[in-house]
mmCIF file of C-alpha atoms in Angstrom:
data_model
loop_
_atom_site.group_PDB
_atom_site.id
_atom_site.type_symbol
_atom_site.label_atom_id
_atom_site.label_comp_id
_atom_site.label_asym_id
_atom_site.label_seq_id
_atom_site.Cartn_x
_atom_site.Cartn_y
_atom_site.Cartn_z
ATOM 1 C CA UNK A 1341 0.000 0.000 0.000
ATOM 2 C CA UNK A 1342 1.308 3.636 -0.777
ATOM 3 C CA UNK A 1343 2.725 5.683 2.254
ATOM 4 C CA UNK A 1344 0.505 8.116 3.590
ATOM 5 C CA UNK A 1345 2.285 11.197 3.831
ATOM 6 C CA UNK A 1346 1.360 14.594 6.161
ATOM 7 C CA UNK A 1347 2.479 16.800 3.381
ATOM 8 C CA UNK A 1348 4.303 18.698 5.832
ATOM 9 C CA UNK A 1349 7.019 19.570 8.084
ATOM 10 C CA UNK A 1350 6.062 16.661 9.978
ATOM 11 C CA UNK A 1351 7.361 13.853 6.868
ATOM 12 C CA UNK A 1352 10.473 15.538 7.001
ATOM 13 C CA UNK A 1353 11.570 13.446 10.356
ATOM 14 C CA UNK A 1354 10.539 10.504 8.717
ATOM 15 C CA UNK A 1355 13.823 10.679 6.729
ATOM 16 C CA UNK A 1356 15.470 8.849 9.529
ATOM 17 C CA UNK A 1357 13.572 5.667 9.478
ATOM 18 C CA UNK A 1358 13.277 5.431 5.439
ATOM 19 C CA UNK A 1359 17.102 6.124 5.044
ATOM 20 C CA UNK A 1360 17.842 3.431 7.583
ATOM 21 C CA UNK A 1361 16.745 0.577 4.709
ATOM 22 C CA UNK A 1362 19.531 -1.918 3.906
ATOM 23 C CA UNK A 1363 18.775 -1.545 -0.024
ATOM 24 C CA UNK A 1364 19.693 2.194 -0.111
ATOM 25 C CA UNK A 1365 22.551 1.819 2.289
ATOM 26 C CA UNK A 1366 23.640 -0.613 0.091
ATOM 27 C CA UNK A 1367 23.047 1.469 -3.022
ATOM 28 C CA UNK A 1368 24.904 4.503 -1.422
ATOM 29 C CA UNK A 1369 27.912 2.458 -0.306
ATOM 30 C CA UNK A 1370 28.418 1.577 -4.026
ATOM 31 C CA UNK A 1371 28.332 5.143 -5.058
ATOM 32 C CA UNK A 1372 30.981 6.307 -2.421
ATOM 33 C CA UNK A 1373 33.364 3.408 -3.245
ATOM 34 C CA UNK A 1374 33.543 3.648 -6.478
ATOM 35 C CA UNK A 1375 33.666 7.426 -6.383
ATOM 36 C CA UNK A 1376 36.167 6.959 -3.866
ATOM 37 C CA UNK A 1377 38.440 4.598 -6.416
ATOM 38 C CA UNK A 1378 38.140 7.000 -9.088
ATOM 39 C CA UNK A 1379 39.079 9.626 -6.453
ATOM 40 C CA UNK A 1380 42.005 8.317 -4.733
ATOM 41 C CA UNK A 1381 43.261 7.469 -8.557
ATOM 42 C CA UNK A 1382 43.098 10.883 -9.687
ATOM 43 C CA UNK A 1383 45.087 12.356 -6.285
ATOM 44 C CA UNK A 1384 47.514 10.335 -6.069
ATOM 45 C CA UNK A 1385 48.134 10.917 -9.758
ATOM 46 C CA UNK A 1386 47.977 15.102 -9.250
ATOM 47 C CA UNK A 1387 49.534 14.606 -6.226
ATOM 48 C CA UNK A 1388 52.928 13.065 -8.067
ATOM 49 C CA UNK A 1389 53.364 15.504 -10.980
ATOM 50 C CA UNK A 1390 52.999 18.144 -8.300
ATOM 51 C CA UNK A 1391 56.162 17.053 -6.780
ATOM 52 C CA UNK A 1392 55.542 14.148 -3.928
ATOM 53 C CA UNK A 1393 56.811 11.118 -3.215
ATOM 54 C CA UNK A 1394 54.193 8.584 -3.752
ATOM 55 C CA UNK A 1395 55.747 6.677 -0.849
ATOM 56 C CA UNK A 1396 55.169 9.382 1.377
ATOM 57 C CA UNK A 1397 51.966 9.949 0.585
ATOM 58 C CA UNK A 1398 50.668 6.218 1.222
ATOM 59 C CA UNK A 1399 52.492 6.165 4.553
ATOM 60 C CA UNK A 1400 50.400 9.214 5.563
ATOM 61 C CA UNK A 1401 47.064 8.606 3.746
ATOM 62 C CA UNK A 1402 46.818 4.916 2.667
ATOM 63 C CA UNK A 1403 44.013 4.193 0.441
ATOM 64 C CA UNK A 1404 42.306 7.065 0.621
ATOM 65 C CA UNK A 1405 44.305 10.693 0.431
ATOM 66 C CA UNK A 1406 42.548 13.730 1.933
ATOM 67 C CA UNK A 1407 44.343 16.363 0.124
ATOM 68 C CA UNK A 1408 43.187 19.713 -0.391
ATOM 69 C CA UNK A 1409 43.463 21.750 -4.139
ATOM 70 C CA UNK A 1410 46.002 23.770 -2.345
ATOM 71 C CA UNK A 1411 48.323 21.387 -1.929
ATOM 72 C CA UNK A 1412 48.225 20.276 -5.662
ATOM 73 C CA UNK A 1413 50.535 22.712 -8.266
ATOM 74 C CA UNK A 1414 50.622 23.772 -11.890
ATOM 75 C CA UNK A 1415 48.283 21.530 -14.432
ATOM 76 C CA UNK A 1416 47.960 18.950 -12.058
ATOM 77 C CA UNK A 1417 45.076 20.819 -10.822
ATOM 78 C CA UNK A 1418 42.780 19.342 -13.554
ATOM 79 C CA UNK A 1419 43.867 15.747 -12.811
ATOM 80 C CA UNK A 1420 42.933 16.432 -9.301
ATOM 81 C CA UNK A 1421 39.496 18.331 -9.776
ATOM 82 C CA UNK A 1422 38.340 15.590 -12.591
ATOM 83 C CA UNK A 1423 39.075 12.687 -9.247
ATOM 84 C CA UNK A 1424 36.202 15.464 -7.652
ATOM 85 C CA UNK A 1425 34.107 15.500 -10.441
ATOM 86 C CA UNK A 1426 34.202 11.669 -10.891
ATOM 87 C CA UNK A 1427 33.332 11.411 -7.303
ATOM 88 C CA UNK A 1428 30.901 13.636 -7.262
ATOM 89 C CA UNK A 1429 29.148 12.084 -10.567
ATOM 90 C CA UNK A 1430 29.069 8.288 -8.916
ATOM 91 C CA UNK A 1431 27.204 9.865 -5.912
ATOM 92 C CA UNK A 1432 24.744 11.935 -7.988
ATOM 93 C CA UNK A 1433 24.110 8.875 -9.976
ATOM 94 C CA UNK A 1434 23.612 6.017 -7.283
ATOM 95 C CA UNK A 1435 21.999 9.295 -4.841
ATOM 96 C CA UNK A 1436 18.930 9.511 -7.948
ATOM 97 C CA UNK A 1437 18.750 5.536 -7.617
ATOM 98 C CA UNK A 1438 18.554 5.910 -3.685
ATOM 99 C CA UNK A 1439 15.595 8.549 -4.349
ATOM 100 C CA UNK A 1440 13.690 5.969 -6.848
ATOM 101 C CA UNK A 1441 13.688 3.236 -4.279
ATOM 102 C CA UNK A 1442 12.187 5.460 -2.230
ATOM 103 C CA UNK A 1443 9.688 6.862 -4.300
ATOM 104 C CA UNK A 1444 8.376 3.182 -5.137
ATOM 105 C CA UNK A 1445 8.471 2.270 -1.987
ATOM 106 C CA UNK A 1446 6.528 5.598 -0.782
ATOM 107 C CA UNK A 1447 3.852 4.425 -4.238
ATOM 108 C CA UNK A 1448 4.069 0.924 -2.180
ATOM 109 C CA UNK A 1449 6.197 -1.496 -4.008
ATOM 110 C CA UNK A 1450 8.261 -2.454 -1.317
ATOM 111 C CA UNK A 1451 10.247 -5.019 -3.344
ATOM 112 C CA UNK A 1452 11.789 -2.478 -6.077
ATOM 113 C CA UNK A 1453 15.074 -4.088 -7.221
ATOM 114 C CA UNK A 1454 18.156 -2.367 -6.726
ATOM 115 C CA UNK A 1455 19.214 -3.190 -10.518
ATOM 116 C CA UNK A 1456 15.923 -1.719 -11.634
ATOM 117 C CA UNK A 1457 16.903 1.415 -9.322
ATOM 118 C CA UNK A 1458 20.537 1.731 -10.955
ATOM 119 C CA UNK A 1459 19.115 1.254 -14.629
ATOM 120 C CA UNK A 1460 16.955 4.148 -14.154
ATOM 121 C CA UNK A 1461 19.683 5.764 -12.303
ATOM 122 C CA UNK A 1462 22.457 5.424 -15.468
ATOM 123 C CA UNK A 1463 19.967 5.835 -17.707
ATOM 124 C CA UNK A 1464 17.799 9.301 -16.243
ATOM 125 C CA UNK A 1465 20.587 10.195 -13.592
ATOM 126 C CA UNK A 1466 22.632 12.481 -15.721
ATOM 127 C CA UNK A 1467 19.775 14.878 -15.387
ATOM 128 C CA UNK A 1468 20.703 15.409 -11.481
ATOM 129 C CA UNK A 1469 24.606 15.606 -12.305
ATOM 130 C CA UNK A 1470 24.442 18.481 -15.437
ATOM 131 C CA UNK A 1471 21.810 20.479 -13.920
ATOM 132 C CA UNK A 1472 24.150 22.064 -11.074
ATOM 133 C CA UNK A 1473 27.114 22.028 -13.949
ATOM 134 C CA UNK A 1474 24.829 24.266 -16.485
ATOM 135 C CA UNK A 1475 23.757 26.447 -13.517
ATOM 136 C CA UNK A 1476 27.746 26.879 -13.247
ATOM 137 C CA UNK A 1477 27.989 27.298 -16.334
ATOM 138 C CA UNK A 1478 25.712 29.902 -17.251
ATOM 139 C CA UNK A 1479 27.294 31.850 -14.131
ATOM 140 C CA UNK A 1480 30.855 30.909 -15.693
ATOM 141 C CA UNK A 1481 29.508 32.765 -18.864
ATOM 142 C CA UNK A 1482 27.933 36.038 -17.227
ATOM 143 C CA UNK A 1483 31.139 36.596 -15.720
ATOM 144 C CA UNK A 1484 33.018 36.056 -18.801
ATOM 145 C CA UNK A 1485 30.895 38.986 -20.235
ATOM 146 C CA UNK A 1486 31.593 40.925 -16.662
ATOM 147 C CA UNK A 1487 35.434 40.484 -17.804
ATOM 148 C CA UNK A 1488 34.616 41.814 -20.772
ATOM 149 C CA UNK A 1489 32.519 44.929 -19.396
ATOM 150 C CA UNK A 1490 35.401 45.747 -17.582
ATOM 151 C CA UNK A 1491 37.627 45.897 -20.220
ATOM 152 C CA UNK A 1492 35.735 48.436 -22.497
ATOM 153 C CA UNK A 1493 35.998 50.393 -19.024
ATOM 154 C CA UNK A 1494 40.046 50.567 -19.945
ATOM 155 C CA UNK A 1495 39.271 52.395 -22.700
ATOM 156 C CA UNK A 1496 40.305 56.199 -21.788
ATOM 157 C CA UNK A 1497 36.527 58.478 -21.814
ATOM 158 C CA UNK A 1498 34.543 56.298 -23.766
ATOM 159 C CA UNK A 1499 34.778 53.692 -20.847
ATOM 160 C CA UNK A 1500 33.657 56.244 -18.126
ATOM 161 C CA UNK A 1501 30.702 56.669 -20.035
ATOM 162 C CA UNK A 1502 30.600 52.888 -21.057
ATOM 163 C CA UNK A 1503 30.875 52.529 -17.156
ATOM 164 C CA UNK A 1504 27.839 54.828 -15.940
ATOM 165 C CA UNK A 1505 25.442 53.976 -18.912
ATOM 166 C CA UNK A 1506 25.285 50.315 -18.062
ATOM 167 C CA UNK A 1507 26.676 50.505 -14.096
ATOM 168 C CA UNK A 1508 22.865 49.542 -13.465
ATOM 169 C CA UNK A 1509 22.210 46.758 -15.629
ATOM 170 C CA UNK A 1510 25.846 45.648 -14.082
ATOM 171 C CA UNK A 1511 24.267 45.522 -10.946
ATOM 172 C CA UNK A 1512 21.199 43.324 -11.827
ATOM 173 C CA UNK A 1513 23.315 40.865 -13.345
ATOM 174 C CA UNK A 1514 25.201 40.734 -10.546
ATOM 175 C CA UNK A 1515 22.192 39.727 -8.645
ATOM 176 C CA UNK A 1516 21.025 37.120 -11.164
ATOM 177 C CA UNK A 1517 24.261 35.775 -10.486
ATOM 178 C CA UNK A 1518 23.530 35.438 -6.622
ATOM 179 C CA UNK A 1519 20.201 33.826 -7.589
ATOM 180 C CA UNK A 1520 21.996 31.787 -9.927
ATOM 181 C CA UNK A 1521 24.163 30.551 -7.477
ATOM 182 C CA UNK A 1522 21.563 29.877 -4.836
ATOM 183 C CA UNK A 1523 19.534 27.687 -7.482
ATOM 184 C CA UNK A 1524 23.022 26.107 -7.660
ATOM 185 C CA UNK A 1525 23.098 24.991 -3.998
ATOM 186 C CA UNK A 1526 19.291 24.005 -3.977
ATOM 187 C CA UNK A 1527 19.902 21.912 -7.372
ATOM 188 C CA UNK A 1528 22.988 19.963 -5.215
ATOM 189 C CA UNK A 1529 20.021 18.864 -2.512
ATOM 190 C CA UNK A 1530 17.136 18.525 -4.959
ATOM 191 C CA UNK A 1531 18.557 17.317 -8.455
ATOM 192 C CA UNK A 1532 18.592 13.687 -7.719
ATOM 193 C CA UNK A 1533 15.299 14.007 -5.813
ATOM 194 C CA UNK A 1534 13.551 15.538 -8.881
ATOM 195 C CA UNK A 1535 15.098 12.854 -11.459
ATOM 196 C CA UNK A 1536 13.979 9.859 -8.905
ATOM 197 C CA UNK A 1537 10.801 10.704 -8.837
ATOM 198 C CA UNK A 1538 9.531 12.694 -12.101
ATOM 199 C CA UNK A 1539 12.136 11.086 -14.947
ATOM 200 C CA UNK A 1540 12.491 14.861 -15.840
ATOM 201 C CA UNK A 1541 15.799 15.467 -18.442
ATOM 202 C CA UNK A 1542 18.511 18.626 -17.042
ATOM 203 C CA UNK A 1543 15.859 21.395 -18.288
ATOM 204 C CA UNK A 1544 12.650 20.496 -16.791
ATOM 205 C CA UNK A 1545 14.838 19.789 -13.675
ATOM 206 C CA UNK A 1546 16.456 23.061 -13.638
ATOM 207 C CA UNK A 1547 12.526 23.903 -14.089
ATOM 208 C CA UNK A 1548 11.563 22.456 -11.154
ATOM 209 C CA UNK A 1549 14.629 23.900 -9.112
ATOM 210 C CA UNK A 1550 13.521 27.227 -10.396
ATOM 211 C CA UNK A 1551 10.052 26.697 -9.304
ATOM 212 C CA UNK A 1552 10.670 25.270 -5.926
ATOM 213 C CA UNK A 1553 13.282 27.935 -4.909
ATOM 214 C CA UNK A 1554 10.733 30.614 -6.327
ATOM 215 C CA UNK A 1555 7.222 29.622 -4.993
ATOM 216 C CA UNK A 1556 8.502 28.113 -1.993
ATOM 217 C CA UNK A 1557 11.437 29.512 -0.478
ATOM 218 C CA UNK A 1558 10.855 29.784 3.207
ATOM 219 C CA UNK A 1559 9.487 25.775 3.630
ATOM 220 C CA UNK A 1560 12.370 24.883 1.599
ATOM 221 C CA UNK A 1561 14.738 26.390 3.801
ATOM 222 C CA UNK A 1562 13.004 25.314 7.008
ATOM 223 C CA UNK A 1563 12.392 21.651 5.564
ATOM 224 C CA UNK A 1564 16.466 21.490 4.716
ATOM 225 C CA UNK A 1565 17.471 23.199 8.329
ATOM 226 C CA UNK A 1566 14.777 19.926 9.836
ATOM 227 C CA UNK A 1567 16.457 17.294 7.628
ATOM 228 C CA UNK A 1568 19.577 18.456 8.654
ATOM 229 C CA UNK A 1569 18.564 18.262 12.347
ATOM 230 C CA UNK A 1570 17.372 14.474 11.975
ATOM 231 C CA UNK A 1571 20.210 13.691 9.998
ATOM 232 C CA UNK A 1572 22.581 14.755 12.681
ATOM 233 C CA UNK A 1573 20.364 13.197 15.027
ATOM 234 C CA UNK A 1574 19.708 10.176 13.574
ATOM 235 C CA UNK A 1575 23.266 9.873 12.100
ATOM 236 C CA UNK A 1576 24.817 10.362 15.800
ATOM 237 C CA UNK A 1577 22.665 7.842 17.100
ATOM 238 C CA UNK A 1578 23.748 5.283 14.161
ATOM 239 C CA UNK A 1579 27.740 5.785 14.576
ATOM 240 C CA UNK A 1580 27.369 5.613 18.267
ATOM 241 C CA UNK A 1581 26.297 2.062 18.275
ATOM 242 C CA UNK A 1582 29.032 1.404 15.146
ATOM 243 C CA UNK A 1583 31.401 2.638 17.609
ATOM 244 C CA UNK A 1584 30.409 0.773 20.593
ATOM 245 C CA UNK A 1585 30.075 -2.504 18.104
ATOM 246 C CA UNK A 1586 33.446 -1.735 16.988
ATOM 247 C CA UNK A 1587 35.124 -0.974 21.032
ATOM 248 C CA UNK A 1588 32.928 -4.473 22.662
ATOM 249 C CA UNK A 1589 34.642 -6.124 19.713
ATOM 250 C CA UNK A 1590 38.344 -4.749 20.748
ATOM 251 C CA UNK A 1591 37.720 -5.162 24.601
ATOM 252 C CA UNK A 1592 36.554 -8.608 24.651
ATOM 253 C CA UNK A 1593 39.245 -10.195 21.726
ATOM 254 C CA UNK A 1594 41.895 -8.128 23.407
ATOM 255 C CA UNK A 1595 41.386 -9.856 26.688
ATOM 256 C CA UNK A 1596 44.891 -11.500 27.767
ATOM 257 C CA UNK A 1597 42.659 -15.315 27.721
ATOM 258 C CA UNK A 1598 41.657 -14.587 23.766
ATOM 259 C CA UNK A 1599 44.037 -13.117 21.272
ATOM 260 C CA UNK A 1600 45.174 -10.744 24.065
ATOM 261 C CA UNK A 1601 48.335 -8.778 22.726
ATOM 262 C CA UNK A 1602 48.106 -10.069 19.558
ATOM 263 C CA UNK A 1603 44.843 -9.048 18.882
ATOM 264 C CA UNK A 1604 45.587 -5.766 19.876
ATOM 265 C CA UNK A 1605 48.523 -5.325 17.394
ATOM 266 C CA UNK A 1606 47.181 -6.437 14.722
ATOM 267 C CA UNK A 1607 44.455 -3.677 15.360
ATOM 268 C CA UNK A 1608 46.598 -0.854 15.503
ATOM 269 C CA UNK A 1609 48.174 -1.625 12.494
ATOM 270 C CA UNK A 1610 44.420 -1.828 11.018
ATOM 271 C CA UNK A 1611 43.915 1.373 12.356
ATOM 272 C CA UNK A 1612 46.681 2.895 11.479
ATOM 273 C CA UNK A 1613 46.099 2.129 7.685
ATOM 274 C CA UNK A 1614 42.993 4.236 7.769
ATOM 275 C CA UNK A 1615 41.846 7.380 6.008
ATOM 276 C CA UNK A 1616 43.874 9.043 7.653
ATOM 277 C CA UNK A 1617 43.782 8.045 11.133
ATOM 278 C CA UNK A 1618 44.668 12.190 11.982
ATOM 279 C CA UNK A 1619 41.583 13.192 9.528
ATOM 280 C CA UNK A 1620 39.591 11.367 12.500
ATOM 281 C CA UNK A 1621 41.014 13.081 15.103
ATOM 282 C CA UNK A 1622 39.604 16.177 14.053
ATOM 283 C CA UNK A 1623 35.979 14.558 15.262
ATOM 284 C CA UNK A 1624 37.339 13.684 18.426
ATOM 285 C CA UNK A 1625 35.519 16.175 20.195
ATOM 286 C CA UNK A 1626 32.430 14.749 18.677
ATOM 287 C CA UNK A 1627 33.637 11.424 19.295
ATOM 288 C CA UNK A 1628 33.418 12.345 23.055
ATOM 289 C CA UNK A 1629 30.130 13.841 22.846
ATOM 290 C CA UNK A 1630 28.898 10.550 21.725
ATOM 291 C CA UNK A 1631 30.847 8.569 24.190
ATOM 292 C CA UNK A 1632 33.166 6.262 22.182
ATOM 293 C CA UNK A 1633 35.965 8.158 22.386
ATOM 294 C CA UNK A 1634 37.764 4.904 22.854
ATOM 295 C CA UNK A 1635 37.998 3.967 19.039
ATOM 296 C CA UNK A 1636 40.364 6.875 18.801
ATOM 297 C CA UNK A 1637 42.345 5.695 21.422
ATOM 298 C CA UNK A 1638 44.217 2.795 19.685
ATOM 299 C CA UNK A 1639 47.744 3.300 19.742
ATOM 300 C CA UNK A 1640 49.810 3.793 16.110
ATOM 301 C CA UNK A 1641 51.581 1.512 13.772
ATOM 302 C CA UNK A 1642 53.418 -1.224 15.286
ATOM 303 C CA UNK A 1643 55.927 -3.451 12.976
ATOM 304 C CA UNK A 1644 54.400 -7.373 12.733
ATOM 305 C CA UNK A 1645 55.625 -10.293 11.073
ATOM 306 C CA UNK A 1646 54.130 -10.426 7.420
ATOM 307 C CA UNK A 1647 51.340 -12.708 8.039
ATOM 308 C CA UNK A 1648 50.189 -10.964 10.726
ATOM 309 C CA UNK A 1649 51.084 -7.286 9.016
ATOM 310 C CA UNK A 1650 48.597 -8.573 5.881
ATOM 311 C CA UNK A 1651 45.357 -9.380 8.099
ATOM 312 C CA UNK A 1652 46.218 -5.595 9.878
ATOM 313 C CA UNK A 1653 45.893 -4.281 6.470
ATOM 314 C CA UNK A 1654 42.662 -6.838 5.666
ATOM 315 C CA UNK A 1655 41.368 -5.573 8.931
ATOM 316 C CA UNK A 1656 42.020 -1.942 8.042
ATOM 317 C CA UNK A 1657 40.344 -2.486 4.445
ATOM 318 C CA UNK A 1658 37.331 -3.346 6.510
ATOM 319 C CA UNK A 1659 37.468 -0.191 9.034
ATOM 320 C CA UNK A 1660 37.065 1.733 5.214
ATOM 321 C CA UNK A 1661 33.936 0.092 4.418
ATOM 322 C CA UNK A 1662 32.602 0.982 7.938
ATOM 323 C CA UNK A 1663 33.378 4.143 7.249
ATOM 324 C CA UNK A 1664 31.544 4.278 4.445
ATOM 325 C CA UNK A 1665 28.435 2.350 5.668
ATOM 326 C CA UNK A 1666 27.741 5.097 8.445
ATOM 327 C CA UNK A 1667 28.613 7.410 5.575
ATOM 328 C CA UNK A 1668 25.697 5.781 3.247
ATOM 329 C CA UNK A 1669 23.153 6.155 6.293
ATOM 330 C CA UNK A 1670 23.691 9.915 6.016
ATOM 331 C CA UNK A 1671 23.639 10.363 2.812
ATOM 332 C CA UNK A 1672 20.157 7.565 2.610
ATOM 333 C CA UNK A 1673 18.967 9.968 4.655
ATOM 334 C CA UNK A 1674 19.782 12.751 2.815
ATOM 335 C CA UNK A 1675 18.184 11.534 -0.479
ATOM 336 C CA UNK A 1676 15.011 10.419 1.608
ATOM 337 C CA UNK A 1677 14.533 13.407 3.065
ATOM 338 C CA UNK A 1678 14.583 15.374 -0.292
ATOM 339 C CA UNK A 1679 12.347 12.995 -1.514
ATOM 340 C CA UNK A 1680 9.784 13.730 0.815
ATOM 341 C CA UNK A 1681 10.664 17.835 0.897
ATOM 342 C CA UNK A 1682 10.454 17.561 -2.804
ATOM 343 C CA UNK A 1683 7.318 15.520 -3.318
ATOM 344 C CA UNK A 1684 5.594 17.944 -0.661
ATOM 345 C CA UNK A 1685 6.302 21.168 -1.734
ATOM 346 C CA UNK A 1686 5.704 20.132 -5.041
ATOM 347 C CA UNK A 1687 1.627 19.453 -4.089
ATOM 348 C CA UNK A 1688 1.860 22.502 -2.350
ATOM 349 C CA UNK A 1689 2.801 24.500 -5.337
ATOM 350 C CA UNK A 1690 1.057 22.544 -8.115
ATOM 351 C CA UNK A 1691 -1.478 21.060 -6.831
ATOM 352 C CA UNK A 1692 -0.338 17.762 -7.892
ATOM 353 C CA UNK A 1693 0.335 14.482 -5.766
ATOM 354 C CA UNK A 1694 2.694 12.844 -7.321
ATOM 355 C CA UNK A 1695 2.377 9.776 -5.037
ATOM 356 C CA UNK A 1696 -1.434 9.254 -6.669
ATOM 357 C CA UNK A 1697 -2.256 6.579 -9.415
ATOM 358 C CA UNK A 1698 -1.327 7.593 -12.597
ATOM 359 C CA UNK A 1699 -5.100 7.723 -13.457
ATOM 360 C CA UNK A 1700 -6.107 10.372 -10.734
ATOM 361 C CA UNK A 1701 -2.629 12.323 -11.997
ATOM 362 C CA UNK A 1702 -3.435 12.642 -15.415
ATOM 363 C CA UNK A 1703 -6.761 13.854 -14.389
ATOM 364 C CA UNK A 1704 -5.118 16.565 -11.910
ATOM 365 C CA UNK A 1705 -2.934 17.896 -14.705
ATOM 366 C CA UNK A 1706 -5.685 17.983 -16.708
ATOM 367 C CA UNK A 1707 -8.010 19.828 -14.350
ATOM 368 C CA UNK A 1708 -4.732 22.520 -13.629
ATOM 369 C CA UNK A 1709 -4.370 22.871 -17.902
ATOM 370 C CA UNK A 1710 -8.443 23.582 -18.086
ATOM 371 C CA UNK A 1711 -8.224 26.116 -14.961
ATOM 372 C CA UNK A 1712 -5.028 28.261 -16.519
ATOM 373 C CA UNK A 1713 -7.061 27.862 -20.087
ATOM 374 C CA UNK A 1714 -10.082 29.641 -18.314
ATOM 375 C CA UNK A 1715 -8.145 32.210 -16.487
ATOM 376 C CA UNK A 1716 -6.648 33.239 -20.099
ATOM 377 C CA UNK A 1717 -9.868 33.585 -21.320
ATOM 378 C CA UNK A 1718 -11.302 36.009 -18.093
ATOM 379 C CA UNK A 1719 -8.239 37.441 -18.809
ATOM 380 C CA UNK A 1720 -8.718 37.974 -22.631
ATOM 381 C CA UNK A 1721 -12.364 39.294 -21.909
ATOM 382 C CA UNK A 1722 -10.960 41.746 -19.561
ATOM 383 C CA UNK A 1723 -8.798 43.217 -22.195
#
């Protein structure tokens, strides 16, 4: 049976319980590992022609580097940014088959396969990834004609004048930009949303971005600041009981009457080999708030014999994909959540629920197409 839905605030906590499905934590791991493969390719590859030591940089960050654009020189750059965009296009795509699971399951199929999820995905999903890129774009190009303004302003008199006549229409375009740019960020959170469940292509998307941001600006905002809340919520809960999993495990296999000091060894080695181990120290705070500060407490890399050296690095392989299980949960979550923000304001706005039998759809677009048709006409008779 479909999900009833409040078409509200009040769906927007719901985000916690529909993210927290196996199938789309499973669908969102994929996305961040392989757009963490393609990732760590590309760095470690703009990383080297910048000038590093590739040894160097896998005794500091292992499988996966953490390295900022600043710390990558010259034309290596572009290596390093297409590793972001590749990333970034793997979660886009497997985030718009996270939102079509949901959507069936909110129309009540319950049992929508995952490979029927990613087929739509690869085949509609590009929609969600080029509508924030032609947003950039189009801003890329206005300010490629503000370069241009300014240098017919160079030109001694004529560009005072050039200056003054259009400072105005500088100004406005200057503030399409800032609208631009906000569509931008509410394209990153609703893109894959709108592709999951509509099938729209990049320009009735962008549509739809338009719209939302226009018509409904104040329950977006406060929709996004309450899906934020559960996710942190929700998300804290999740990794505190993946941390507490992960610190019973260590206590009880390091007792002296188990493994004992081997166990323990092999462990920090493990632990040493993650994402950068000091990249998680920067949550220890957090960490503490939650109350498994202990997982940060292992001490560092300790030399083994080779056998036990390769299950440490088996071991640490595994602390990645925990990683990026609690990872998925968020980001389930954060797919979910648009879903729901997306599908309500969009009844708010058009009048249109798209969670109704096609039948009773059709006949609500209909009914909208027959009201505008008669306002033209009062309109027409008024002129």
């Amino acid at each position: 049976m479909p999900v009833k839905l409040h078409y509200n605030f009040k769906d927007v906590f719901r985000a916690a319980r529909f993210g927290l499905s196996i199938k789309k934590i499973w669908v969102m791991f994929l996305g961040i590992f392989f757009g963490s493969i393609f990732y760590s390719i590309f760095t470690y590859l703009s990383a080297v022609l910048s000038g590093y030591s590739f040894k160097e940089l896998w005794d500091q960050y292992h499988l996966l580097p953490i390295i900022g654009i600043g710390e990558i020189y010259g034309w290596a750059k572009i290596i390093y940014i297409i590793g972001l965009i590749l990333f970034a296009f793997f979660i886009f795509i497997f985030g718009t088959a996270v939102s079509k699971i949901h959507f069936e399951q909110l129309k009540g199929d319950e049992f929508y396969e995952i490979k029927e999820a990613l087929k739509f995905a690869f085949k509609n999903g590009l929609a969600s990834f080029f509508a924030p890129i032609a947003l950039l774009v189009i801003v890329l190009l206005i300010l490629l004609s503000g370069v241009i303004y300014g240098l017919i302003n160079k030109i001694p008199y004529f560009g005072e004048i050039f200056f003054i006549i259009f400072a105005i229409p500088a100004f406005f375009v200057c503030l399409f930009i800032v609208y631009l740019l906000l569509s931008f960020l509410v394209s990153l959170f609703l893109s894959p949303s709108i592709v999951g469940t509509t099938g729209n292509d990049t320009f009735d998307t962008l549509f739809e971005v338009f719209s939302t941001l226009n018509e409904q600006p104040w329950r977006l905002f406060v929709y996004e600041v309450l899906l934020f809340f559960t996710m942190f919520v929700a998300g804290s809960i999740f990794t505190f009981f993946v941390g507490k999993a992960i610190g019973i495990g260590y206590w009880v296999l390091s007792a002296k009457w188990l493994m004992g000091e081997k166990f323990s060894n092999i462990m920090n080695n493990a632990w040493a080999f993650l994402p950068s181990y000091p990249f998680l120290t920067n949550f220890s705070s957090y960490f503490k708030f939650l109350g498994i500060e202990e997982i940060l407490l292992i001490p560092g890399f300790i030399k083994l014999s080779g056998f036990q050296a390769a299950i440490s690095y088996i071991l640490g392989f595994i602390g990645y994909l925990i990683i990026f299980m609690v990872l998925a949960y968020y980001l389930s979550m954060f797919y979910t959540g648009n879903n729901l923000i997306f599908i309500t304001l969009y009844k708010i706005k058009d009048e249109i629920d798209l969670l109704a039998p096609e039948e009773e759809e059709e006949e609500a677009i209909e009914e909208k197409e027959e009201e505008k048709k008669e306002e033209e006409k009062v309109e027409e008779k008024k002129e």
